[in-house]
Structure formats: structure tokens, C-alpha cells
Amino acid sequence: MRRIGDAPVVRRLLIGAALVLSALFLLLPLVAIFAQAFSEGVMVFWANVSNTFTLHAIGLTLMIALLTIPVCLVFGVALAWLVTRFSFPGRRILQTLIDIPFAVSPVVAGLIYLLLYGRNGWIGTWLDGYDIQLMFSWPGILMVTIFVTCPFVARELIPLMQAQGSREEEAAVTLGASGWTTFRRVTLPNIRWALLYGVILTNARAVGEFGAVSVVSGAIRGKTNTLPLHLEQLYQDYNAVGAFACAALLAFIALLTLSAKAGLEWRAARREAFA
Amino acid sequence: MSQLATWRTGSTRVLPGFGLSMGISVLFISLVLLLPITGLFGQLAGLSLAEYWAIITEGRVVASYMVTIGAAAVAAIINAIFGLLLAWVLVRYDFPGKRLLDALMDLPFALPTAVAGITLATLYASSGWMGGLLEPLGFQVAYTWVGIALAMAFTSIPFVVRTVQPVLEDLPAEVDEAAMSLGATDGVAFRRVILPHIWPALVTGTGLAFVRSLGEFGAIIFIAGNMPYETEITALMIFVKLQEYDYAGASAIASVVLFVSLALLLAINVWQGRFVRRLHGGKG
């Protein structure tokens, strides 16, 4: 039986349009990043990447990502466990609240942290008394990064844990397993791939966050410059090749993220086919 | 913890960890998400209503709302059409490179916005690959609102594709077979049979794309040109006020942005909730 849009002409036209538009709109920018980064040869690219300030920016960016991931992981698992394993008043409100970072503009996210923890904010003033300054230093960058990335793990886990239900865990607990053993031996094996993908998404956003970080960082070269901020400074200084060298590093992480997703989906599809 | 467990509202709760997971979640949401928002209101409390109104209705700020909303609306419409096309092609047809195309759809989410920003600005500048082609034809993209809409469309396209795709996948083959066997043409069958099924998802995805575009910053500022009254977006207005140490001004504008995006998010959630209930009602 023929389905809608099965006529060869329609089919070819639609596939052609989708391919041409995607190539221009999505693939071309990706190619352009690497073309620009290597436009003056591999040696210049290498010199740009191994520059002291770039290395420092890479180090800071990785450190922020490494500190952000465990925090988001603990929160994501706790929230997903809470809203999928128990029913209580306010459950839906919690689920809506974690979407706030997705709706809030990154600049606004940075601003609200600056207002609270900056010199004029009430926590900031109090901390200033102890000579602690969180804004315009790496703890501030870490805090806003946690804000913008915290929904990812929870968002990956909740639909999956909802669909799986809690029968297996209930069986384990009834048979006398402790809560921790149940989580480690029953829940974790079921959710590990979604967990991994949540971490990958968290990482991608943590290394790439720009708007929120640029508000709270102060962007001091060699001190509080993350890779996206460093890239912006190079670009504003008309060092396009240098900026695109940093962009290529970030684009490479993005490509790893995309392949991880494709790999995990392929794995899930194969398991479904054998199940 | 046993005390908390007696608060149960559902059936017997055998699983442990209610107190612990509730504690972590509530503490985290309060400290990370809600507490900072109080900082914004604290700052606003220092303003009189007249001062607040004067800041948020100043000419340059209103112009930035217009630029942002206008470009986001154009980007959303482009994404609704382009996203529907991509979702349709990815679900309905098999062709070489399909898996690659599917993976490419997530690129705008995976790519840092500043990277997207400098890349689009370079591509569409008069010396760039695309700008060099388009400008002799009279289309200027970089440093105009068209560039802003383009950057917004780039960063938000996955919302539409990834919301519509699963709904199209779940559509049983009999639905369009029935329409076709009754002699409908492709266009009529699509409009009468497919569209009613997918439009709630299409509206949700387009709505999410629109909200994302309203707040986008990194991808836009490089290509926008940032001319006051012409190509200055609201997120940049906040940033400019901050650089002038005008915290009150930045907060006032930010409160407008925050209110609008949270209201839209809530509307989308309610809309989605109704749609999901209707689907379940239809099935069960």
C-alpha cells in the first residue's frame, strides 16, 4: 500500500531539499570552523593551541567541567529517583522548576548570581567580610556553570526511569537488599547509558557555556578566561585564526558528543532488536 | 527519614531513599535555582515603580525587544518549516547518509554558542563563503537583523526536529494508507491526516525554539553588529548595562526577560500536559 509522500518525485524533492538545506545551514559552518583554524597551516594551529593563555583557558575549562559533572550527577540521580519512585504533593512543581535553566537567558543567569554573590549582593557583602570573593574568579564560573547544566542528567533519567517502573527495585528491597545495594545492583545497570549520555551533555554545555560565564568571569587572560571567553577575545582582537583554533578544539568536543549519542542510540536500537 | 516516609500519599512505599533524595533535590533547587532569583528581586526592591517603568520602556530598550521578538519569530517560523521537513525526511525515507543527517541535527546543541557565533559571522561577512555569494545579489546578512534571525534559527532548530520526530514515528502506517486508499492526493492527505496528529508537537517544538531564541546571546552578538536601535538584542542590553555598572537597570530589563521566558515555559508545559492527557485519553 502506498503511503503519503511515497511518489518518487515527491520523495526525491523532499530528500534533496533536506540535504541541501542541512548542508548549507549545519554542515557548512562545521567545515568552516576547521578550514579557518587550519587556514595558515598545521604549525600555526599548533602554535595557537599551545600558546600559554590558550593552555590556561583549556585547563580552567576542563577543571570547571570536571567539578560540574559530579554535582549535576548527584542532583540528577536524586531528583530522578525522587520524582519517578515516589508520589507526593509538589512532584510536578519540582519537575517544572528544573526546566528554569533552559528557559532563562544565559546572561540573566549570570546576572542573578552576580547580584547575589557580587560586592553589592547580601551574600557577597557578608563573604567580603571574610575576604572571600566568588565573583570574577573561578568559583563564580563554576556556580553559573552548575546552574545552566543542572537539568541535563535529570532530564535524561526521568523519562527512562518512569518507563522502567520500580518493580525490580521493589523486588530487591523485599528480598532484603539495602537501599544502596538496590541502587547499585538494580537501578544503576538499567540507567547507566542514559546516565552516561546525561554526563556527556552536561560536559558539552559546561565547556561551551558563554553568556552566563562572561557575566561573572571578568575574563582576565591567564586567570579567569575559559576557552569560549578566550576565543571571543582573540576574535575581537582580529586574531581570527587564533580564535578558530580554540573554536576547532570546542567543535571537536561537540563532534565527540554527537558520535557518543549516535553510538548509544545504535546500541539501544540493537538491544531492542534482539529483545 | 522514617518520619518523612509517613507523609506518603500514594500506595505502600517500599523503596528507601525518599528523605535523602527529597533532601538533596530541595536543597539543590533552593540554593542553585531559587535563591539567586531572590537576588534579582532584592535589587528591584531598591527601585520605585516609576523608575522601574522608565527603565523598561526606554526607547533603546524597547527597540531591543522589537529586534529580539521580531527576529525570534522569523527564526521560529523558519524552524517550524525546515524542522518539519527534516523530521519528515528522517522518519519516512531511507537514503544514503541518513544516519549522518540524523546525527547532524544535534550539532547546534552540542556546539558552544560562541563557536557558532564567530563561525556564522565569518561565513556571512562580505568576505566569507556565504556572504561573498549573497552580497553581490543584494542580500546582506551579517550585521543586520537577518543575521540575528539566522543565528537564532541555527541554535534552536533541534527543538522542532526532536519534538516532531518521535510523534511522526509513532504514527501507524494505516493512518495514511487509509487516506491514500480513499483517493486523497499527497497534499490533502498530509494536511487532513498527518498535520492534525503532529501539530501539537510542532507547536511545542516551535515554542521551545522561540523561547530559546529570545534568550540567546553567544551565537548572536558576533553576527548582529550590535547597533543601538537597529541590531541590538535585549540580552546584550543587559550586558551593556552591567558593563556600565548600572545594576538596577540590568536587573529591571532582566526581570522582563525572566518573566516573559518563564511565562512562555509555563504555557508550553500546560499545553504539552493537555496534549499528552488527550493522547492517553484517546488510547485508554
mmCIF file of C-alpha atoms in Angstrom, chain A residues 100-101 104 107-118 121-123 135 140 143-144 146-148 150 216, chain B residues 26-44 251 254 258:
data_model
loop_
_atom_site.group_PDB
_atom_site.id
_atom_site.type_symbol
_atom_site.label_atom_id
_atom_site.label_comp_id
_atom_site.label_asym_id
_atom_site.label_seq_id
_atom_site.Cartn_x
_atom_site.Cartn_y
_atom_site.Cartn_z
ATOM 1 C CA ILE A 100 14.158 27.021 34.663
ATOM 2 C CA PRO A 101 17.774 26.988 33.442
ATOM 3 C CA VAL A 104 16.428 31.607 31.433
ATOM 4 C CA VAL A 107 23.052 36.478 30.534
ATOM 5 C CA VAL A 108 20.209 36.635 33.070
ATOM 6 C CA ALA A 109 21.602 33.509 34.758
ATOM 7 C CA GLY A 110 24.979 35.201 35.146
ATOM 8 C CA LEU A 111 23.347 38.409 36.333
ATOM 9 C CA ILE A 112 21.304 36.835 39.144
ATOM 10 C CA TYR A 113 24.448 35.193 40.521
ATOM 11 C CA LEU A 114 26.364 38.435 40.257
ATOM 12 C CA LEU A 115 23.603 40.290 42.116
ATOM 13 C CA LEU A 116 23.566 37.808 44.980
ATOM 14 C CA TYR A 117 27.242 36.965 45.366
ATOM 15 C CA GLY A 118 28.827 40.128 43.974
ATOM 16 C CA GLY A 121 24.688 41.399 46.994
ATOM 17 C CA TRP A 122 23.766 40.355 50.515
ATOM 18 C CA ILE A 123 25.720 37.110 50.461
ATOM 19 C CA MET A 135 32.516 36.552 41.510
ATOM 20 C CA GLY A 140 31.726 32.101 40.253
ATOM 21 C CA MET A 143 28.457 28.242 40.143
ATOM 22 C CA VAL A 144 26.842 29.610 36.975
ATOM 23 C CA ILE A 146 26.235 24.310 37.526
ATOM 24 C CA PHE A 147 23.127 26.494 37.142
ATOM 25 C CA VAL A 148 22.977 26.179 33.360
ATOM 26 C CA CYS A 150 21.897 21.008 36.149
ATOM 27 C CA VAL A 216 30.665 36.544 36.166
ATOM 28 C CA VAL B 26 15.029 20.519 47.565
ATOM 29 C CA LEU B 27 18.353 21.808 48.875
ATOM 30 C CA PHE B 28 19.826 21.960 45.378
ATOM 31 C CA ILE B 29 16.788 23.586 43.754
ATOM 32 C CA SER B 30 16.561 26.141 46.572
ATOM 33 C CA LEU B 31 20.246 27.059 46.604
ATOM 34 C CA VAL B 32 21.080 26.860 42.916
ATOM 35 C CA LEU B 33 17.847 27.850 41.181
ATOM 36 C CA LEU B 34 15.617 29.823 43.538
ATOM 37 C CA LEU B 35 17.958 31.691 45.889
ATOM 38 C CA PRO B 36 19.760 33.589 43.089
ATOM 39 C CA ILE B 37 16.411 34.780 41.723
ATOM 40 C CA THR B 38 15.783 36.450 45.094
ATOM 41 C CA GLY B 39 18.931 38.495 44.429
ATOM 42 C CA LEU B 40 17.189 39.948 41.395
ATOM 43 C CA PHE B 41 14.119 40.901 43.408
ATOM 44 C CA GLY B 42 16.334 42.374 46.120
ATOM 45 C CA GLN B 43 17.898 44.649 43.538
ATOM 46 C CA LEU B 44 14.500 45.586 42.104
ATOM 47 C CA SER B 251 18.068 43.885 36.767
ATOM 48 C CA ALA B 254 16.444 41.084 33.146
ATOM 49 C CA LEU B 258 12.883 36.359 33.024
#
